[in-house]
Amino acid sequence: MTKSHKPVVWFPFAAGGTVIAFCIPVIVVLTFLAALGHMPAGLSYERLHAFAANGVGKLVLFGVISLSLWSSAHRLRCTCYDFGLRADTLVATVLYVAAILGGIAAALFLLRI
Amino acid sequence: MSRNPLVRAVPPTSWFFRQPRYLRYMSREITSIFIGAYCVLLVVGLQRLSAGQTAWEGFLLALRSPASIVFQFLCLVAAVYHAATWFNATQKAMPLQIGENFVPGNVISGAHYVVWILLSLVVLYFAGVF
């Protein structure tokens, strides 16, 4: 039996889908409140910086952002195919590379805090 | 002699208008565009946060532009729709058997909704919303 590379793509996709479902709505609510002029105290520079400076905080932020990026990339790949863009290898390569670069960028920014 | 296989012609770009459930499928698919774009916004936010207080406050100010408000509203709708459909699918994706019987699907999905709401309230509380 040949080995499939699918689990490598699928595991972070499923984990990311769950993370997006549980975490992204409330994160959007927070930034949306800030956008409407009711800034939550937790988004002030001092508090968010303190959260991101902490090891657990870094891990949480990195986990949420990198898994959500990967899951979105995988779903966008399917969306492109469904809308008739059938150059799947190209689309998959571009989106997965973008998701990986986004994850690396997030990690670098977090390490700088 | 070989028989020709039946090949149904499927229009690649408009197939989903054929049935309401295909449209529902596609409406869920397009939420990924908004969530993907929002994730990019989060990475930009991290960069601004790492660049210091002035940069972060400029980022928060930029969030208040009308275009950003519309974008975030659409992201919120997309994120909630993605979450609800994801939790509704859990009962099919991971049926739970206890002894001889399967746990009712509504209980599995319902448990996810309860955890989702509690987690969201905890995050809102610690972020100082209430």
XYZ file of N, CA, C and O in Angstrom, chain A residues 13-49 52 61-62 64-65 68-69 71-73 75-76 78-86 102-103 105-110 112-113, chain B residues 10-13 15-16 25-26 28-33 35-44 46-54 56-57 59-60 63-65 68-70 72-73 75-76 79-80 82-84 86-87 112-113 115-116 119-121 123-129:
544
model
N -6.210 20.731 8.945
C -7.473 21.280 8.423
C -8.591 21.083 9.442
O -9.316 22.018 9.781
N -8.725 19.845 9.944
C -9.806 19.548 10.884
C -9.592 20.292 12.193
O -10.527 20.867 12.764
N -8.322 20.301 12.665
C -8.029 21.031 13.903
C -8.331 22.515 13.703
O -8.939 23.158 14.565
N -7.935 23.045 12.535
C -8.180 24.457 12.241
C -9.657 24.767 12.131
O -10.113 25.809 12.596
N -10.423 23.869 11.534
C -11.871 24.077 11.417
C -12.505 24.196 12.788
O -13.376 25.038 13.024
N -12.040 23.338 13.715
C -12.568 23.372 15.079
C -12.145 24.664 15.777
O -12.961 25.318 16.439
N -10.870 25.024 15.606
C -10.380 26.260 16.223
C -11.143 27.470 15.679
O -11.560 28.353 16.440
N -11.350 27.497 14.352
C -12.088 28.620 13.753
C -13.491 28.684 14.348
O -13.973 29.751 14.731
N -14.152 27.519 14.443
C -15.526 27.503 14.939
C -15.597 28.001 16.380
O -16.471 28.790 16.730
N -14.652 27.557 17.222
C -14.726 27.925 18.637
C -14.168 29.327 18.916
O -14.682 30.017 19.795
N -13.105 29.718 18.228
C -12.378 30.936 18.637
C -12.581 32.153 17.753
O -12.568 33.279 18.253
N -12.691 31.963 16.420
C -12.689 33.136 15.548
C -13.910 34.053 15.771
O -13.739 35.275 15.828
N -15.151 33.505 15.964
C -16.266 34.447 16.154
C -16.033 35.430 17.290
O -16.247 36.636 17.124
N -15.534 34.933 18.435
C -15.371 35.844 19.578
C -14.223 36.831 19.325
O -14.294 37.991 19.739
N -13.193 36.384 18.589
C -12.094 37.307 18.264
C -12.607 38.413 17.338
O -12.286 39.592 17.507
N -13.460 38.030 16.364
C -14.032 39.048 15.471
C -14.894 40.011 16.287
O -14.857 41.228 16.048
N -15.651 39.482 17.261
C -16.478 40.355 18.096
C -15.596 41.397 18.787
O -15.923 42.583 18.819
N -14.446 40.954 19.303
C -13.549 41.883 20.011
C -13.040 42.992 19.095
O -13.110 44.171 19.448
N -12.541 42.612 17.896
C -11.994 43.665 17.016
C -13.129 44.509 16.440
O -12.946 45.694 16.161
N -14.321 43.895 16.279
C -15.467 44.649 15.757
C -15.896 45.710 16.772
O -16.200 46.846 16.407
N -15.894 45.318 18.058
C -16.208 46.298 19.108
C -15.211 47.454 19.070
O -15.600 48.622 19.180
N -13.920 47.110 18.895
C -12.896 48.155 18.813
C -13.161 49.048 17.606
O -13.025 50.272 17.679
N -13.578 48.428 16.487
C -13.845 49.189 15.269
C -15.025 50.138 15.461
O -15.067 51.212 14.869
N -15.998 49.722 16.299
C -17.180 50.554 16.522
C -16.942 51.623 17.588
O -17.842 52.385 17.916
N -15.716 51.637 18.144
C -15.398 52.677 19.114
C -15.602 52.250 20.560
O -15.424 53.047 21.471
N -15.991 50.981 20.794
C -16.121 50.480 22.171
C -14.961 49.532 22.434
O -15.148 48.322 22.509
N -13.753 50.097 22.546
C -12.602 49.207 22.615
C -12.568 48.397 23.910
O -12.592 48.971 24.990
N -12.528 47.050 23.793
C -12.405 46.236 25.003
C -11.058 46.521 25.676
O -10.048 46.688 24.987
N -11.056 46.535 27.004
C -9.825 46.842 27.749
C -8.708 45.865 27.387
O -7.533 46.234 27.389
N -9.094 44.615 27.043
C -8.094 43.592 26.729
C -7.317 43.874 25.455
O -6.291 43.244 25.199
N -7.818 44.788 24.612
C -7.098 45.091 23.369
C -6.161 46.281 23.532
O -5.519 46.704 22.577
N -6.083 46.845 24.756
C -5.136 47.950 24.959
C -3.724 47.399 24.799
O -3.486 46.202 25.001
N -2.790 48.276 24.444
C -1.421 47.832 24.166
C -0.832 47.091 25.360
O -0.269 46.001 25.209
N -1.004 47.656 26.567
C -0.385 47.059 27.761
C -0.882 45.634 27.967
O -0.099 44.709 28.155
N -2.201 45.453 27.926
C -2.755 44.131 28.262
C -2.493 43.100 27.182
O -2.167 41.952 27.462
N -2.653 43.498 25.906
C -2.427 42.529 24.833
C -0.940 42.185 24.727
O -0.570 41.031 24.501
N -0.094 43.204 24.945
C 1.346 42.964 24.894
C 1.753 42.023 26.023
O 2.538 41.091 25.821
N 0.706 38.541 25.028
C 1.550 37.961 23.983
C 2.980 37.758 24.451
O 3.732 36.998 23.842
N -1.947 32.182 20.765
C -2.071 33.032 19.573
C -1.519 32.324 18.344
O -2.142 32.327 17.277
N -0.336 31.676 18.515
C 0.246 30.979 17.370
C -0.654 29.830 16.913
O -0.895 29.655 15.720
N -3.937 29.386 17.331
C -5.190 29.842 16.708
C -4.908 30.379 15.300
O -5.578 29.997 14.334
N -3.895 31.230 15.169
C -3.661 31.884 13.879
C -3.137 30.890 12.835
O -3.639 30.834 11.712
N -5.860 28.286 11.877
C -6.941 28.924 11.113
C -6.478 29.245 9.700
O -7.234 29.081 8.740
N -5.223 29.691 9.572
C -4.681 29.992 8.236
C -4.657 28.729 7.385
O -5.066 28.742 6.221
N -6.378 25.913 7.715
C -7.726 25.431 7.413
C -8.381 26.298 6.340
O -9.031 25.785 5.419
N -8.189 27.616 6.438
C -8.761 28.513 5.429
C -8.135 28.258 4.069
O -8.830 28.286 3.053
N -6.812 27.998 4.053
C -6.134 27.737 2.779
C -6.727 26.487 2.131
O -7.020 26.467 0.932
N -9.683 25.179 2.644
C -11.066 25.418 2.218
C -11.102 26.312 0.977
O -11.948 26.124 0.100
N -10.195 27.305 0.913
C -10.152 28.171 -0.266
C -9.788 27.373 -1.511
O -10.300 27.640 -2.601
N -10.596 24.260 -2.087
C -11.838 23.582 -2.511
C -12.798 24.586 -3.142
O -13.464 24.284 -4.134
N -12.854 25.811 -2.557
C -13.756 26.836 -3.078
C -13.363 27.220 -4.501
O -14.229 27.355 -5.375
N -12.057 27.373 -4.736
C -11.583 27.706 -6.086
C -12.015 26.625 -7.076
O -12.510 26.919 -8.162
N -11.836 25.376 -6.676
C -12.206 24.266 -7.560
C -13.704 24.301 -7.849
O -14.134 24.153 -8.992
N -14.491 24.542 -6.803
C -15.949 24.531 -6.961
C -16.444 25.689 -7.811
O -17.495 25.601 -8.440
N -15.688 26.807 -7.815
C -16.083 27.937 -8.652
C -15.533 27.808 -10.070
O -15.646 28.727 -10.852
N -14.913 26.679 -10.376
C -14.499 26.422 -11.740
C -13.044 26.667 -12.042
O -12.620 26.560 -13.192
N -12.251 26.999 -11.000
C -10.815 27.184 -11.211
C -10.160 25.818 -11.011
O -9.932 25.380 -9.887
N -9.871 25.122 -12.112
C -9.511 23.714 -12.008
C -8.001 23.458 -11.993
O -7.577 22.314 -12.073
N 2.469 32.559 6.369
C 1.715 33.335 7.362
C 1.965 32.816 8.769
O 2.140 33.604 9.713
N 2.018 31.492 8.908
C 2.282 30.887 10.219
C 3.675 31.226 10.713
O 3.868 31.571 11.888
N 5.453 33.835 9.793
C 5.464 35.269 10.109
C 4.867 35.493 11.494
O 5.441 36.233 12.312
N 3.727 34.822 11.782
C 3.084 34.985 13.095
C 4.051 34.569 14.200
O 4.180 35.261 15.223
N 4.759 33.441 13.993
C 5.708 32.958 15.010
C 6.831 33.970 15.223
O 7.200 34.267 16.362
N 7.352 34.531 14.114
C 8.451 35.501 14.242
C 7.995 36.753 14.986
O 8.701 37.253 15.863
N 6.779 37.253 14.652
C 6.281 38.454 15.326
C 6.083 38.180 16.812
O 6.387 39.020 17.664
N 5.580 36.974 17.123
C 5.351 36.634 18.535
C 6.668 36.554 19.295
O 6.751 36.992 20.442
N 9.240 38.221 18.738
C 9.813 39.556 18.866
C 9.177 40.330 20.028
O 9.700 41.357 20.451
N 7.991 39.852 20.470
C 7.260 40.584 21.526
C 7.854 40.245 22.903
O 8.077 39.087 23.195
N -21.393 18.707 -16.681
C -21.624 19.577 -15.522
C -20.950 20.917 -15.787
O -19.745 20.974 -15.990
N -21.719 22.004 -15.848
C -21.076 23.307 -16.066
C -20.170 23.642 -14.885
O -20.645 23.674 -13.740
N -18.867 23.862 -15.117
C -17.928 24.006 -13.996
C -18.144 25.243 -13.142
O -17.767 25.251 -11.981
N -18.735 26.315 -13.721
C -18.821 27.534 -12.925
C -20.238 27.854 -12.439
O -20.418 28.780 -11.659
N -22.689 25.152 -11.690
C -23.392 23.928 -11.292
C -24.208 24.089 -10.016
O -25.241 23.453 -9.846
N -23.764 24.993 -9.149
C -24.407 25.073 -7.835
C -25.743 25.806 -7.851
O -26.431 25.865 -6.833
N -24.366 24.705 0.231
C -22.980 24.239 0.317
C -22.022 25.359 -0.071
O -21.046 25.642 0.638
N -22.349 26.036 -1.198
C -21.450 27.083 -1.668
C -21.461 28.295 -0.743
O -20.432 28.959 -0.573
N -21.613 28.189 2.372
C -20.687 27.853 3.454
C -19.240 27.940 2.950
O -18.366 28.419 3.666
N -19.036 27.500 1.693
C -17.683 27.541 1.122
C -17.123 28.959 1.119
O -15.961 29.163 1.459
N -17.968 29.937 0.719
C -17.420 31.296 0.573
C -17.111 31.947 1.919
O -16.409 32.945 1.958
N -17.576 31.355 3.036
C -17.171 31.922 4.325
C -15.652 31.809 4.482
O -15.040 32.605 5.192
N -15.024 30.834 3.796
C -13.576 30.650 3.926
C -12.815 31.857 3.389
O -11.718 32.154 3.854
N -13.399 32.576 2.413
C -12.727 33.759 1.868
C -12.582 34.809 2.967
O -11.507 35.368 3.180
N -12.868 34.362 6.278
C -12.077 33.909 7.418
C -10.596 33.916 7.064
O -9.757 34.331 7.871
N -10.263 33.519 5.828
C -8.873 33.575 5.386
C -8.351 35.003 5.420
O -7.258 35.278 5.940
N -9.152 35.950 4.906
C -8.733 37.355 4.896
C -8.602 37.875 6.323
O -7.665 38.630 6.633
N -9.501 37.449 7.196
C -9.432 37.912 8.584
C -8.172 37.384 9.269
O -7.558 38.092 10.075
N -7.788 36.137 8.952
C -6.553 35.576 9.526
C -5.347 36.403 9.100
O -4.429 36.626 9.898
N -5.346 36.850 7.838
C -4.253 37.707 7.366
C -4.244 39.000 8.182
O -3.177 39.486 8.611
N -5.450 39.540 8.466
C -5.549 40.752 9.295
C -4.956 40.503 10.681
O -4.277 41.367 11.236
N -5.192 39.301 11.227
C -4.644 38.969 12.548
C -3.111 38.945 12.516
O -2.464 39.416 13.455
N -2.539 38.392 11.423
C -1.070 38.360 11.308
C -0.530 39.791 11.232
O 0.463 40.129 11.886
N -1.230 40.644 10.459
C -0.815 42.053 10.377
C -0.894 42.690 11.761
O 0.012 43.431 12.182
N -0.535 41.229 14.645
C 0.605 40.765 15.449
C 1.860 41.555 15.108
O 2.643 41.922 15.992
N 2.042 41.821 13.803
C 3.216 42.587 13.381
C 3.182 43.984 14.022
O 4.174 44.454 14.545
N 1.985 44.593 13.986
C 1.838 45.937 14.557
C 2.077 45.918 16.065
O 2.680 46.819 16.630
N 1.581 44.854 16.713
C 1.758 44.742 18.166
C 3.235 44.616 18.506
O 3.709 45.200 19.484
N 3.963 43.848 17.657
C 5.387 43.633 17.943
C 6.204 44.891 17.652
O 7.328 45.027 18.112
N 5.604 45.822 16.855
C 6.355 47.025 16.474
C 6.227 48.145 17.500
O 6.793 49.219 17.306
N 5.458 47.914 18.572
C 5.394 48.927 19.621
C 4.037 49.593 19.764
O 3.135 49.388 18.948
N 3.904 50.403 20.807
C 2.614 50.988 21.167
C 2.019 51.883 20.086
O 0.836 51.805 19.789
N 2.869 52.756 19.481
C 2.359 53.678 18.465
C 1.789 52.904 17.282
O 0.709 53.228 16.782
N 0.674 49.809 17.253
C -0.551 49.096 17.634
C -1.734 50.053 17.678
O -2.829 49.719 17.212
N -1.520 51.262 18.218
C -2.640 52.204 18.300
C -3.050 52.690 16.908
O -4.232 52.919 16.657
N -2.909 50.765 14.303
C -3.668 49.623 13.777
C -5.115 49.672 14.270
O -6.061 49.504 13.489
N -5.289 49.956 15.578
C -6.645 50.029 16.139
C -7.434 51.160 15.484
O -8.633 51.026 15.222
N -8.639 50.157 12.135
C -9.788 49.247 12.208
C -11.110 50.010 12.180
O -12.151 49.446 11.865
N -11.061 51.306 12.543
C -12.307 52.066 12.669
C -12.772 52.694 11.360
O -13.791 53.389 11.345
N -12.051 52.449 10.259
C -12.507 53.002 8.976
C -13.783 52.282 8.534
O -14.004 51.126 8.895
N -13.335 48.919 6.973
C -12.978 47.895 7.945
C -14.199 47.439 8.733
O -14.335 46.250 9.053
N -15.096 48.374 9.049
C -16.299 48.003 9.797
C -17.159 47.052 8.959
O -17.622 46.017 9.451
N -17.336 47.383 7.669
C -18.128 46.517 6.787
C -17.462 45.145 6.674
O -18.107 44.096 6.806
N -15.398 43.670 8.753
C -15.480 42.885 9.986
C -16.891 42.382 10.241
O -17.075 41.293 10.794
N -17.895 43.168 9.831
C -19.269 42.691 9.977
C -19.472 41.437 9.129
O -20.032 40.437 9.585
N -17.158 39.384 8.162
C -16.365 38.317 8.782
C -17.118 37.707 9.956
O -17.084 36.491 10.158
N -17.797 38.560 10.715
C -18.542 38.058 11.869
C -19.660 37.133 11.406
O -19.833 36.026 11.945
N -18.075 33.946 10.193
C -17.511 33.121 11.271
C -18.617 32.407 12.047
O -18.488 31.225 12.386
N -19.722 33.128 12.307
C -20.823 32.506 13.050
C -21.483 31.424 12.190
O -21.805 30.337 12.679
N -20.030 29.700 9.790
C -19.103 28.563 9.748
C -19.198 27.751 11.032
O -19.258 26.517 10.999
N -19.248 28.454 12.177
C -19.282 27.749 13.461
C -20.559 26.917 13.573
O -20.511 25.732 13.930
N -21.708 27.537 13.252
C -22.981 26.827 13.402
C -23.022 25.600 12.501
O -23.409 24.507 12.940
N -20.494 23.971 11.307
C -19.475 23.011 11.775
C -20.035 22.185 12.937
O -19.891 20.967 12.977
N -20.678 22.882 13.889
C -21.222 22.163 15.046
C -22.385 21.263 14.627
O -22.552 20.170 15.171
N -21.510 20.964 21.761
C -20.556 21.878 21.115
C -21.018 23.331 21.241
O -20.208 24.215 21.504
N -22.335 23.559 21.027
C -22.846 24.928 21.155
C -22.635 25.459 22.564
O -22.245 26.615 22.750
N -20.344 24.548 24.800
C -18.922 24.836 25.021
C -18.528 26.125 24.295
O -17.806 26.973 24.832
N -19.051 26.288 23.069
C -18.745 27.478 22.261
C -19.179 28.746 22.996
O -18.422 29.714 23.116
N -17.088 29.296 26.209
C -15.730 29.752 25.866
C -15.746 31.218 25.423
O -14.903 32.022 25.833
N -16.751 31.559 24.587
C -16.844 32.942 24.094
C -17.067 33.900 25.259
O -16.453 34.980 25.316
N -17.955 33.505 26.211
C -18.219 34.375 27.358
C -16.964 34.546 28.208
O -16.670 35.649 28.674
N -13.830 34.364 27.176
C -12.897 35.253 26.457
C -13.358 36.705 26.574
O -12.558 37.600 26.876
N -14.670 36.941 26.387
C -15.192 38.313 26.486
C -14.966 38.866 27.886
O -14.611 40.033 28.057
N -15.134 37.998 28.909
C -14.945 38.444 30.292
C -13.491 38.859 30.522
O -13.211 39.937 31.037
N -12.557 37.982 30.097
C -11.145 38.294 30.335
C -10.654 39.451 29.465
O -9.668 40.105 29.799
N -11.355 39.704 28.345
C -10.964 40.841 27.511
C -11.572 42.133 28.043
O -11.375 43.200 27.463
N -12.360 42.011 29.131
C -12.888 43.207 29.776
C -14.107 43.809 29.099
O -14.383 44.994 29.262
N -14.853 42.971 28.324
C -16.041 43.503 27.657
C -17.162 43.720 28.674
O -17.937 44.662 28.567
